[in-house]
Coordinates of C-alpha atoms in Angstrom, one line a residue:
M1 CA 39.8 90.7 159.7
G2 CA 37.2 88.9 161.7
N3 CA 37.7 85.6 163.0
Y4 CA 37.1 82.6 160.6
K5 CA 35.4 79.4 161.5
R6 CA 37.2 76.5 159.8
A7 CA 35.0 74.3 157.7
G8 CA 35.5 70.6 158.6
G9 CA 34.3 67.7 160.4
S10 CA 31.2 65.5 159.5
P11 CA 28.1 66.9 157.4
R12 CA 25.7 68.4 159.9
I13 CA 22.1 69.6 159.9
S14 CA 19.9 71.3 162.3
Q15 CA 19.4 69.7 165.5
A16 CA 15.6 70.4 165.2
A17 CA 13.7 67.4 163.9
L18 CA 13.2 67.7 160.2
P19 CA 10.6 66.0 158.1
V20 CA 11.9 62.7 156.7
R21 CA 11.2 63.7 153.0
L22 CA 13.5 66.8 153.6
T23 CA 16.2 64.6 155.5
V24 CA 16.2 62.1 152.7
F25 CA 16.4 64.9 150.0
A26 CA 19.3 66.7 151.8
M27 CA 21.5 63.3 152.2
I28 CA 20.9 62.4 148.4
L29 CA 22.1 66.0 147.4
C30 CA 25.2 65.5 149.6
V31 CA 25.9 62.3 147.9
L32 CA 25.3 63.2 144.5
S33 CA 27.4 66.6 144.7
G34 CA 30.5 64.6 145.0
F35 CA 29.8 63.1 141.5
F36 CA 29.6 66.3 139.9
T37 CA 32.7 67.9 138.1
D38 CA 31.0 71.0 136.5
A39 CA 30.6 74.4 137.9
V40 CA 28.6 74.8 141.1
Y41 CA 27.0 78.3 141.6
A42 CA 26.3 79.9 145.1
G43 CA 25.3 83.5 145.9
E44 CA 24.7 85.5 149.0
P45 CA 20.6 86.5 149.0
G46 CA 20.5 90.3 148.3
Q47 CA 23.9 90.7 147.1
S48 CA 24.1 92.3 143.4
N49 CA 26.3 89.9 141.6
D50 CA 26.5 87.0 139.3
G51 CA 27.1 84.5 142.0
I52 CA 30.2 82.4 143.1
V53 CA 31.4 79.8 140.5
I54 CA 33.2 76.9 142.0
E55 CA 34.9 74.4 139.9
A56 CA 36.4 71.2 141.3
D57 CA 37.1 67.6 140.9
I58 CA 34.8 66.9 143.9
T59 CA 32.3 69.2 145.6
E60 CA 30.3 68.6 148.7
Y61 CA 27.6 70.6 150.5
R62 CA 27.7 70.9 154.4
F63 CA 24.8 72.2 156.3
E64 CA 26.1 74.1 159.4
P65 CA 24.5 76.2 162.0
E66 CA 26.3 79.3 160.4
G67 CA 24.8 78.4 157.0
T68 CA 25.8 76.4 153.9
V69 CA 29.4 75.5 153.3
V70 CA 30.7 74.3 149.9
V71 CA 33.8 72.0 150.3
A72 CA 35.6 71.8 147.2
E73 CA 38.8 69.1 146.5
G74 CA 41.0 68.8 143.8
N75 CA 41.8 71.5 141.1
V76 CA 39.6 73.8 142.7
K77 CA 38.8 77.3 141.2
V78 CA 36.6 79.7 142.8
T79 CA 35.5 82.7 140.7
Y80 CA 33.6 85.9 141.9
E81 CA 33.1 89.0 139.7
D82 CA 36.8 89.8 138.9
F83 CA 38.5 87.8 141.6
S84 CA 39.5 84.3 141.1
V85 CA 41.5 81.8 143.6
S86 CA 42.7 78.5 142.8
A87 CA 44.0 75.7 145.2
D88 CA 44.0 72.0 146.2
S89 CA 41.2 72.5 148.6
I90 CA 38.7 75.4 149.4
H91 CA 36.0 75.9 151.7
V92 CA 33.3 78.4 150.6
H93 CA 30.5 80.1 153.2
A94 CA 27.8 80.6 150.7
G95 CA 26.2 83.2 153.2
S96 CA 28.9 85.3 154.6
G97 CA 31.3 85.1 151.4
E98 CA 34.1 83.6 153.4
V99 CA 36.7 81.5 151.4
I100 CA 39.4 79.2 153.2
A101 CA 41.9 77.8 150.7
H102 CA 44.6 75.4 151.3
G103 CA 47.6 74.2 149.2
D104 CA 49.3 76.0 146.2
V105 CA 46.8 78.8 146.4
V106 CA 47.0 81.2 143.5
A107 CA 44.7 84.4 143.9
S108 CA 44.1 86.7 141.4
Q109 CA 42.5 89.9 140.6
G110 CA 43.0 92.2 137.5
L111 CA 46.9 92.2 137.2
R112 CA 47.4 91.3 140.9
T113 CA 48.6 87.8 141.5
I114 CA 49.5 86.4 145.0
K115 CA 50.7 82.8 145.8
C116 CA 50.7 81.2 149.3
D117 CA 49.7 78.0 151.1
V118 CA 46.8 79.2 153.4
F119 CA 44.3 82.1 152.1
A120 CA 41.3 83.6 154.1
Y121 CA 39.4 86.1 152.1
N122 CA 35.9 87.3 152.1
L123 CA 34.4 87.7 148.6
Y124 CA 31.7 90.4 149.7
T125 CA 34.1 92.8 151.8
G126 CA 37.2 92.3 150.0
K127 CA 39.2 91.8 153.3
G128 CA 41.4 88.7 154.1
R129 CA 44.6 87.4 155.5
I130 CA 47.5 85.2 154.0
L131 CA 50.2 83.7 155.8
E132 CA 53.8 83.8 154.1
P133 CA 52.4 85.7 150.9
N134 CA 54.4 85.6 147.9
A135 CA 52.6 88.2 145.6
H136 CA 53.1 89.9 142.1
L137 CA 51.9 93.4 141.7
S138 CA 52.7 95.8 138.9
D139 CA 56.2 94.1 138.3
V140 CA 56.9 94.2 142.1
Y141 CA 57.7 91.0 143.9
I142 CA 56.6 90.7 147.7
R143 CA 57.4 88.3 150.3
G144 CA 56.6 88.3 153.9
N145 CA 55.5 86.5 157.1
E146 CA 52.1 87.6 157.0
M147 CA 49.5 89.9 154.9
N148 CA 46.3 91.7 155.8
F149 CA 44.2 93.2 153.1
A150 CA 41.3 95.5 152.4
P151 CA 39.8 96.9 149.1
A152 CA 42.4 99.7 148.9
M153 CA 45.2 98.7 151.0
L154 CA 47.5 95.6 151.8
T155 CA 49.5 95.4 155.1
L156 CA 52.6 93.3 155.3
D157 CA 54.8 92.5 158.5
N158 CA 58.5 91.5 158.3
A159 CA 58.6 91.7 154.4
Y160 CA 60.5 92.6 151.7
I161 CA 59.9 93.9 147.9
T162 CA 61.7 93.7 144.8
G163 CA 61.7 94.2 141.2
C164 CA 63.8 91.0 140.6
E165 CA 61.8 87.7 139.6
L166 CA 64.8 85.3 140.7
D167 CA 64.1 82.9 143.8
C168 CA 67.0 84.8 145.2
P169 CA 66.7 88.2 144.1
C170 CA 69.7 90.5 143.4
Y171 CA 68.4 93.2 145.5
R172 CA 65.4 93.9 147.8
V173 CA 64.0 96.4 150.0
S174 CA 63.1 94.8 153.6
S175 CA 61.0 96.3 156.4
K176 CA 59.1 95.5 159.5
K177 CA 56.1 97.2 158.1
I178 CA 55.0 97.6 154.4
V179 CA 51.9 99.2 153.1
I180 CA 50.8 98.6 149.5
Y181 CA 48.1 100.8 147.9
P182 CA 47.2 98.9 144.7
D183 CA 47.8 100.6 141.5
D184 CA 49.2 103.6 143.4
R185 CA 52.3 103.2 145.7
I186 CA 54.3 101.0 148.2
V187 CA 55.1 102.6 151.6
A188 CA 58.0 101.2 153.8
E189 CA 58.8 102.2 157.1
W190 CA 62.8 102.4 158.1
P191 CA 63.4 99.9 154.9
I192 CA 66.9 98.4 154.3
L193 CA 68.4 98.1 151.0
W194 CA 70.1 94.7 150.3
L195 CA 72.2 93.8 147.5
G196 CA 72.3 90.0 147.6
N197 CA 72.6 89.0 151.3
V198 CA 74.7 92.4 151.9
P199 CA 72.9 95.4 153.8
V200 CA 73.7 98.4 152.0
M201 CA 71.9 101.1 153.9
I202 CA 68.7 102.1 155.8
V203 CA 66.6 105.1 155.6
P204 CA 63.3 106.5 157.4
N205 CA 60.9 105.8 154.6
L206 CA 60.7 105.2 151.2
T207 CA 57.6 105.1 148.6
F208 CA 57.7 103.3 145.3
P209 CA 55.2 104.2 142.6
L210 CA 52.9 101.3 141.1
R211 CA 51.4 103.0 138.3
G212 CA 52.5 100.5 135.9
E213 CA 56.5 100.7 136.9
S214 CA 58.7 98.3 138.4
V215 CA 60.1 98.8 141.9
A216 CA 63.5 99.0 140.3
L217 CA 63.1 102.8 139.2
G218 CA 66.7 104.3 138.9
E219 CA 66.4 105.4 135.2
G220 CA 68.2 108.8 134.7
E221 CA 68.1 111.2 137.5
S222 CA 65.2 109.5 139.4
K223 CA 65.9 106.8 142.0
N224 CA 63.3 105.5 144.0
V225 CA 65.6 102.9 145.5
P226 CA 68.1 104.5 147.8
V227 CA 71.5 104.5 146.0
P228 CA 74.8 105.0 147.7
L229 CA 76.9 107.8 146.0
F230 CA 80.9 107.5 146.0
S231 CA 83.0 109.7 143.7
Y232 CA 86.3 111.8 143.7
D233 CA 87.0 115.1 142.0
S234 CA 90.1 117.3 142.3
S235 CA 88.1 120.3 144.0
D236 CA 85.9 118.5 146.4
G237 CA 88.1 115.1 147.1
F238 CA 86.2 112.2 147.8
L239 CA 82.3 112.5 148.0
I240 CA 80.4 109.6 150.0
G241 CA 76.7 109.6 150.3
L242 CA 73.3 108.7 148.9
T243 CA 70.3 109.7 146.9
Y244 CA 66.9 108.6 146.7
R245 CA 63.4 109.8 145.7
N246 CA 60.2 109.3 148.1
T247 CA 56.7 110.0 147.0
T248 CA 54.8 110.9 150.4
Q249 CA 51.4 111.7 149.0
D250 CA 49.7 111.6 145.6
W251 CA 50.5 115.4 145.5
A252 CA 54.0 115.3 146.7
Q253 CA 57.4 114.1 145.8
L254 CA 60.6 114.4 147.6
S255 CA 63.9 113.8 146.4
Y256 CA 67.0 113.9 148.7
E257 CA 70.9 113.7 148.3
G258 CA 73.6 114.1 150.7
A259 CA 77.5 113.6 151.0
Y260 CA 80.5 114.2 152.8
A261 CA 83.4 116.0 150.9
S262 CA 86.8 114.8 152.2
K263 CA 88.6 117.6 150.8
R264 CA 86.1 120.4 152.2
R265 CA 85.9 118.6 155.5
G266 CA 82.1 119.3 155.1
I267 CA 78.9 118.2 154.1
K268 CA 76.8 118.9 150.8
A269 CA 73.0 118.3 150.9
R270 CA 69.9 118.8 148.5
A271 CA 66.4 118.4 149.1
E272 CA 63.4 118.9 146.6
A273 CA 59.7 118.7 146.8
D274 CA 57.5 118.3 143.6
L275 CA 54.2 119.3 144.5
A276 CA 50.8 119.0 142.5
L277 CA 48.9 122.0 143.8
G278 CA 45.4 121.0 141.9
P279 CA 44.4 120.9 138.1
G280 CA 47.0 122.5 136.0
K281 CA 48.8 123.8 138.9
T282 CA 52.4 122.7 140.1
G283 CA 55.1 123.7 142.6
I284 CA 58.6 123.1 143.3
L285 CA 60.6 123.7 146.4
E286 CA 64.2 123.1 146.7
G287 CA 66.9 123.7 149.2
V288 CA 70.5 123.4 148.8
Y289 CA 73.4 123.7 151.5
S290 CA 77.0 122.9 151.5
S291 CA 79.1 124.0 154.3
W292 CA 81.7 125.8 152.3
E293 CA 79.2 127.7 150.1
G294 CA 76.2 128.0 152.1
F295 CA 72.5 127.8 151.7
S296 CA 70.5 128.5 148.5
A297 CA 66.8 128.0 147.9
K298 CA 64.4 128.1 145.0
A299 CA 60.5 128.1 144.6
R300 CA 58.8 127.6 141.4
Y301 CA 55.0 127.9 140.9
G302 CA 53.4 126.9 137.5
M303 CA 49.6 127.1 136.1
S304 CA 47.8 127.1 132.9
L305 CA 46.2 129.9 132.0
S306 CA 44.3 128.4 129.1
N307 CA 44.3 125.1 127.0
S308 CA 47.3 126.7 125.3
V309 CA 49.2 129.0 127.5
T310 CA 51.0 128.1 130.7
L311 CA 52.5 130.7 133.3
D312 CA 55.8 129.9 135.6
A313 CA 57.2 132.0 138.3
V314 CA 60.6 131.2 139.8
V315 CA 62.4 132.7 142.6
R316 CA 65.8 131.6 143.9
Y317 CA 68.2 132.9 146.5
V318 CA 71.9 132.4 145.7
P319 CA 74.5 133.2 148.6
V320 CA 77.6 135.2 147.7
K321 CA 80.6 132.8 147.7
S322 CA 83.3 133.6 150.0
G323 CA 85.7 131.1 148.4
G324 CA 86.7 129.7 151.7
D325 CA 87.1 126.0 152.4
T326 CA 86.0 125.9 155.9
A327 CA 83.3 123.5 156.9
K328 CA 82.0 125.5 159.8
W329 CA 78.6 126.8 159.5
K330 CA 78.4 130.6 159.4
G331 CA 74.5 131.0 159.2
F332 CA 72.7 132.8 156.5
E333 CA 74.7 135.2 154.7
R334 CA 74.3 138.0 152.4
G335 CA 73.1 137.0 149.0
A336 CA 71.4 137.8 145.7
V337 CA 67.9 136.9 144.7
E338 CA 66.9 135.9 140.9
A339 CA 63.5 136.0 139.7
K340 CA 61.7 134.9 136.4
L341 CA 58.2 135.1 135.1
I342 CA 57.6 133.0 132.0
A343 CA 54.4 132.7 129.8
Q344 CA 54.6 130.1 126.9
T345 CA 52.5 128.3 124.8
V346 CA 51.8 124.5 124.6
G347 CA 49.7 122.1 122.6
K348 CA 49.7 121.0 119.1
G349 CA 49.9 124.3 117.2
P350 CA 52.7 124.7 114.7
L351 CA 54.0 127.5 116.5
Q352 CA 55.6 127.9 120.1
A353 CA 56.0 131.3 122.0
K354 CA 57.8 132.1 125.0
A355 CA 57.9 135.3 126.8
T356 CA 60.3 135.9 129.7
V357 CA 61.0 138.8 132.4
A358 CA 63.8 137.8 134.7
K359 CA 66.7 138.8 136.7
D360 CA 69.3 135.8 136.5
V361 CA 72.5 135.3 138.7
L362 CA 75.0 133.7 136.3
S363 CA 78.8 133.1 137.1
T364 CA 79.5 136.3 134.8
G365 CA 77.3 138.6 136.8
D366 CA 73.8 139.5 136.9
L367 CA 71.6 139.4 133.7
Y368 CA 68.1 141.2 133.3
R369 CA 65.8 140.0 130.4
I370 CA 63.2 143.0 130.2
P371 CA 61.6 141.3 128.4
E372 CA 62.5 138.6 125.9
L373 CA 60.3 136.9 123.4
E374 CA 61.1 133.8 121.8
I375 CA 59.1 131.9 118.7
A376 CA 60.0 128.5 117.3
L377 CA 58.3 126.4 114.5
K378 CA 57.7 123.1 115.6
P379 CA 60.2 120.6 113.6
V380 CA 58.8 120.0 110.0
S381 CA 59.6 116.6 108.4
I382 CA 61.0 117.1 105.0
P383 CA 59.7 114.5 102.3
G384 CA 61.4 111.3 101.7
N385 CA 62.4 110.9 105.4
V386 CA 65.2 113.0 104.7
G387 CA 65.1 114.6 108.1
S388 CA 63.3 117.4 110.1
L389 CA 63.7 121.4 110.0
T390 CA 63.3 123.8 112.8
L391 CA 63.3 127.4 112.5
S392 CA 63.4 129.9 115.5
G393 CA 63.9 133.3 116.4
G394 CA 63.4 136.1 118.9
F395 CA 63.9 139.4 120.4
G396 CA 64.4 141.3 123.7
Q397 CA 66.2 143.8 125.9
F398 CA 69.1 142.7 128.0
E399 CA 71.3 144.4 130.7
E400 CA 74.5 143.2 132.5
P401 CA 75.3 145.7 134.9
S402 CA 78.8 144.2 135.6
R403 CA 79.7 144.9 132.2
L404 CA 77.8 148.4 131.9
V405 CA 76.0 147.0 128.8
K406 CA 72.3 147.4 128.1
A407 CA 70.9 146.8 124.6
G408 CA 68.5 145.0 122.5
R409 CA 69.3 141.8 120.5
T410 CA 67.4 140.1 117.8
H411 CA 68.3 136.7 116.5
V412 CA 67.3 133.8 114.0
A413 CA 68.3 130.3 113.9
A414 CA 67.7 127.3 111.9
S415 CA 68.7 123.7 112.5
F416 CA 68.6 120.1 110.5
T417 CA 68.4 116.9 112.1
S418 CA 68.5 113.5 110.1
P419 CA 66.8 110.3 111.0
T420 CA 68.9 107.2 112.2
I421 CA 70.8 106.2 109.0
H422 CA 71.4 102.4 109.0
L423 CA 74.7 102.1 107.2
S424 CA 75.3 98.5 107.5
A425 CA 74.4 95.5 109.9
G426 CA 75.0 96.9 113.3
I427 CA 76.3 100.3 112.2
T428 CA 73.9 103.6 112.3
G429 CA 74.7 107.1 112.0
S430 CA 73.1 110.6 112.4
L431 CA 73.9 114.2 111.1
S432 CA 72.9 117.6 112.5
L433 CA 73.2 121.2 111.0
G434 CA 72.7 124.6 112.6
A435 CA 73.4 128.0 111.8
R436 CA 72.4 131.4 114.0
R437 CA 72.7 135.1 113.4
A438 CA 72.3 137.8 116.3
W439 CA 72.0 141.4 116.0
Y440 CA 72.6 143.8 118.6
E441 CA 71.8 147.6 119.3
T442 CA 75.4 148.4 119.8
G443 CA 76.1 147.6 116.4
D444 CA 77.9 144.2 116.7
T445 CA 76.6 141.0 115.0
L446 CA 77.2 137.4 115.8
D447 CA 77.3 134.5 113.7
S448 CA 77.6 130.8 114.3
F449 CA 77.5 127.5 112.5
N450 CA 77.6 124.1 113.9
A451 CA 77.9 120.6 112.4
G452 CA 77.9 117.3 114.2
T453 CA 77.6 113.6 113.2
K454 CA 77.6 110.3 115.1
V455 CA 78.3 106.7 114.1
R456 CA 77.4 103.9 116.3
A457 CA 78.4 100.1 116.1
S458 CA 77.9 96.9 117.8
F459 CA 79.5 93.6 116.9
G460 CA 79.3 90.3 117.9
K461 CA 77.3 88.4 120.8
A462 CA 77.5 87.7 124.4
E463 CA 75.4 85.5 126.6
A464 CA 73.9 87.5 129.7
F465 CA 71.3 86.6 132.3
G466 CA 69.2 84.4 129.9
G467 CA 69.6 86.7 127.0
T468 CA 72.3 88.1 124.2
V469 CA 73.9 91.5 124.3
P470 CA 76.6 92.8 121.9
Q471 CA 80.1 91.9 122.5
V472 CA 81.6 94.9 121.4
K473 CA 79.9 98.4 121.2
A474 CA 81.7 101.5 119.8
G475 CA 81.0 105.2 118.9
I476 CA 82.6 107.9 116.9
S477 CA 81.4 111.6 116.9
Y478 CA 82.5 114.8 115.6
D479 CA 81.4 118.2 116.5
Y480 CA 82.2 121.6 114.5
T481 CA 81.4 125.1 115.5
Y482 CA 82.4 128.2 113.4
V483 CA 81.9 131.7 114.9
R484 CA 82.3 134.9 113.4
G485 CA 81.8 138.3 115.3
A486 CA 81.2 139.1 118.8
S487 CA 78.4 139.8 121.4
P488 CA 78.7 142.5 123.7
F489 CA 77.2 140.5 126.6
S490 CA 78.8 137.7 128.4
F491 CA 75.6 135.3 128.6
D492 CA 75.2 134.4 124.9
K493 CA 79.0 133.9 123.9
I494 CA 79.7 131.1 121.5
N495 CA 82.9 129.5 121.7
P496 CA 84.3 127.8 118.4
L497 CA 84.7 123.9 118.6
N498 CA 86.4 121.4 116.4
K499 CA 86.5 118.3 118.1
A500 CA 86.3 114.5 117.6
S501 CA 85.4 111.7 120.2
A502 CA 85.3 107.9 120.4
N503 CA 84.2 105.3 122.8
M504 CA 84.3 101.6 123.0
D505 CA 82.8 99.2 125.4
Y506 CA 83.7 95.3 125.3
R507 CA 81.7 92.6 127.2
V508 CA 84.4 90.3 128.7
S509 CA 82.0 88.1 130.5
E510 CA 78.3 88.2 131.4
N511 CA 79.6 89.9 134.8
W512 CA 82.1 92.2 133.6
S513 CA 82.7 94.9 130.8
I514 CA 85.5 97.4 130.2
G515 CA 85.6 100.4 128.0
A516 CA 87.5 103.7 127.2
S517 CA 86.9 107.1 125.9
T518 CA 88.8 109.7 124.5
S519 CA 88.5 113.0 122.5
Y520 CA 90.9 115.1 120.3
D521 CA 90.9 118.7 119.9
F522 CA 91.9 119.8 116.3
K523 CA 92.3 123.3 117.3
S524 CA 94.9 122.8 120.1
Q525 CA 96.2 119.7 118.2
S526 CA 95.9 117.7 121.5
V527 CA 94.3 114.9 123.2
D528 CA 91.4 116.7 125.2
D529 CA 90.5 114.0 127.6
V530 CA 91.0 110.1 128.3
G531 CA 88.4 108.3 130.3
L532 CA 88.3 104.5 131.4
F533 CA 85.5 102.5 133.1
L534 CA 84.7 99.2 134.4
T535 CA 81.2 97.9 134.9
Y536 CA 80.2 94.8 137.0
H537 CA 76.7 93.5 135.9
K538 CA 74.1 91.7 137.9
H539 CA 70.9 90.4 136.7
C540 CA 68.9 93.8 137.8
Y541 CA 71.8 96.5 138.1
D542 CA 74.9 97.7 137.2
I543 CA 77.9 99.2 139.2
S544 CA 80.1 101.4 137.2
T545 CA 83.4 102.9 137.8
T546 CA 84.7 105.9 135.9
W547 CA 87.8 108.0 135.7
H548 CA 88.3 110.9 133.5
K549 CA 92.0 112.4 133.3
K550 CA 91.0 116.2 132.3
Q551 CA 88.6 116.6 135.1
Q552 CA 90.7 114.2 137.5
V553 CA 87.1 112.7 138.4
F554 CA 86.6 109.4 139.7
G555 CA 83.2 107.8 140.4
I556 CA 81.0 104.8 141.1
D557 CA 77.6 104.7 139.8
M558 CA 74.9 102.3 140.4
K559 CA 72.0 102.0 138.0
F560 CA 69.1 99.7 138.1
T561 CA 68.0 97.9 135.0
R562 CA 64.7 96.1 136.1

C-alpha cells in the first residue's frame, strides 16, 4: 500500500493569490459545512460510481495541495458502492479515494466485517492497511497485529483465526503469516492449534474453506483443524497421532493421517488427494502405509459421459500380508492389483442403473465381476405419509478362484422405511423392513428377510453455554435377519441376526456427560458388548473417551461443534 498523508492541521488554500470573491466563498463554504449533518456527496472525476456518501455530526472541507479533504467528526459513516466504514473520525481524500478512520472503526463489505482502531483504505483501488484488526469473515473470527489487503487477498502478520465468538476463544489456530482469499479459503503457514491457552500441535500448512463454512469443520470424517488421535485396541496397542485436511488449491484437497502403534512398534500413515480435474471430471489418489503390512495405493478417475451417465475407473494395489509384527521397512513387496470400471446413471429419473466390470481383492480371496448389472427404483412415497418403498434387482457373472466357483447370479430385493414416528413428547421411533432373494446357476438359492426398529427419547433440560440441552438421551434398537438357503460364493454370504441394543447419555453438568451402551444377542443368549463413555464439553468442541469391552478398544475423540 502506498504512503498515506495524514489529514490534519488548519484549513489551507493554494499559495497563489486568489481573487477576493473566490476566497470569501471558500471561507463561507468551510464555515457552513460544519453546521450540516445531512449526507455529503463527493466523488473522483472520471470514476464510474454513484459518488462517496459521507454522514456525520460535523463535516469540514479542507483545500490542500493534493486535493480536497473532507474531515468528518462524530458518528461518521462513509459509503461507496457496497463498502461502508463508520468511526469517530474519518478523513476522506475525494480525489485519490484515500480514507483514514480513527476510533471504534467498523468496516463492512457484503458479509465481511472488520473492527479496529485505525483504518486506512483506498475506495477506488480496494487496497488498505489495518492495525490490530478484529475481523469477522464467513463465521471466522480473525485477530492480528496488522492486516494488509487488496480486492482478492488479505494478509495478516502474527495473527490467529477461530470459529469461536468468545472474547477468550475455546480454541484458535495461530500463525506468523495468514493469507485470506475472501469467499474462498484461509491459508496459514506453520500454524499452531491452541485449546484455550495450551498449544496442542503444529503442522506445516493448513487451509480452511470459506464458502459459507466455519473454521471449525470437524463434522463426520472431515477435519480441517488438526485433531490429535489417541486410542487403544488389542491388536495394535496404543495409537498416538493426528489427522487433518488441507485444501491447497481450488482443484486439490489433501487429507493426512498418521499414528504410532505401541504394540506393533511401528507407524501407520495415510494420505489422500481429492482432485477436481475439470468440468465433470474428478480424481482420487490415495496411499496407505503401515510398517507391519506394507504399502498400498489407489487411483480413481471419474467423468460424466452425459447429463445422465457417469463413468468411474479405480485401480488399487494391495500388498500380500506376511502376518509379521515387525516395524522394519522391507520395501515394496509382491502384492495384488484390483481394478474396477463402473458406469451408472445419475439425475432425477425414476430408475438408476449401474454396470460393473471388476476384480476385487477381498479378505476371502479374489472376486471377478464379469460383468454385473444392478437396477434400482428410486424410493416411492406411499400415500398418507406411511413411508417409502424401494425395489431393486440385478444379475451378473461372478468368479472366486479360491473356491473354484464361477456362476451367474440373479437377485431381487424390496425395502420399506417409515418416516419418523412421534410416539409422545420427546420420544420418536422408526421402522424398516427388507426382503431379498438370489438365484445361482449352481442351483442354489439364498433368501433373507430383515426387520429393524429404533426408539429415541430425550428427557429434562440442562443449561449449557447460553442454551439448553436434554438432560437425558436414550435409545433402544432391535435388528432381526432371517436367512434361508446358501450362496456358493463368499462375498455375498448373509449371516442371521437377532440382536437388541440400548444406550443412554446423562448430562451431569454444563461441561460433563456420562453414558453407557450395551447389546444382547438372543441367538447366543448373552450380552454381546458393553461400552462406556465420558465426554468433556466446551463451548466449541467435545472431547469423548470411549471403551468397548468386546473389541477391547479404548479411544479419545475430539469433535468441533462450531
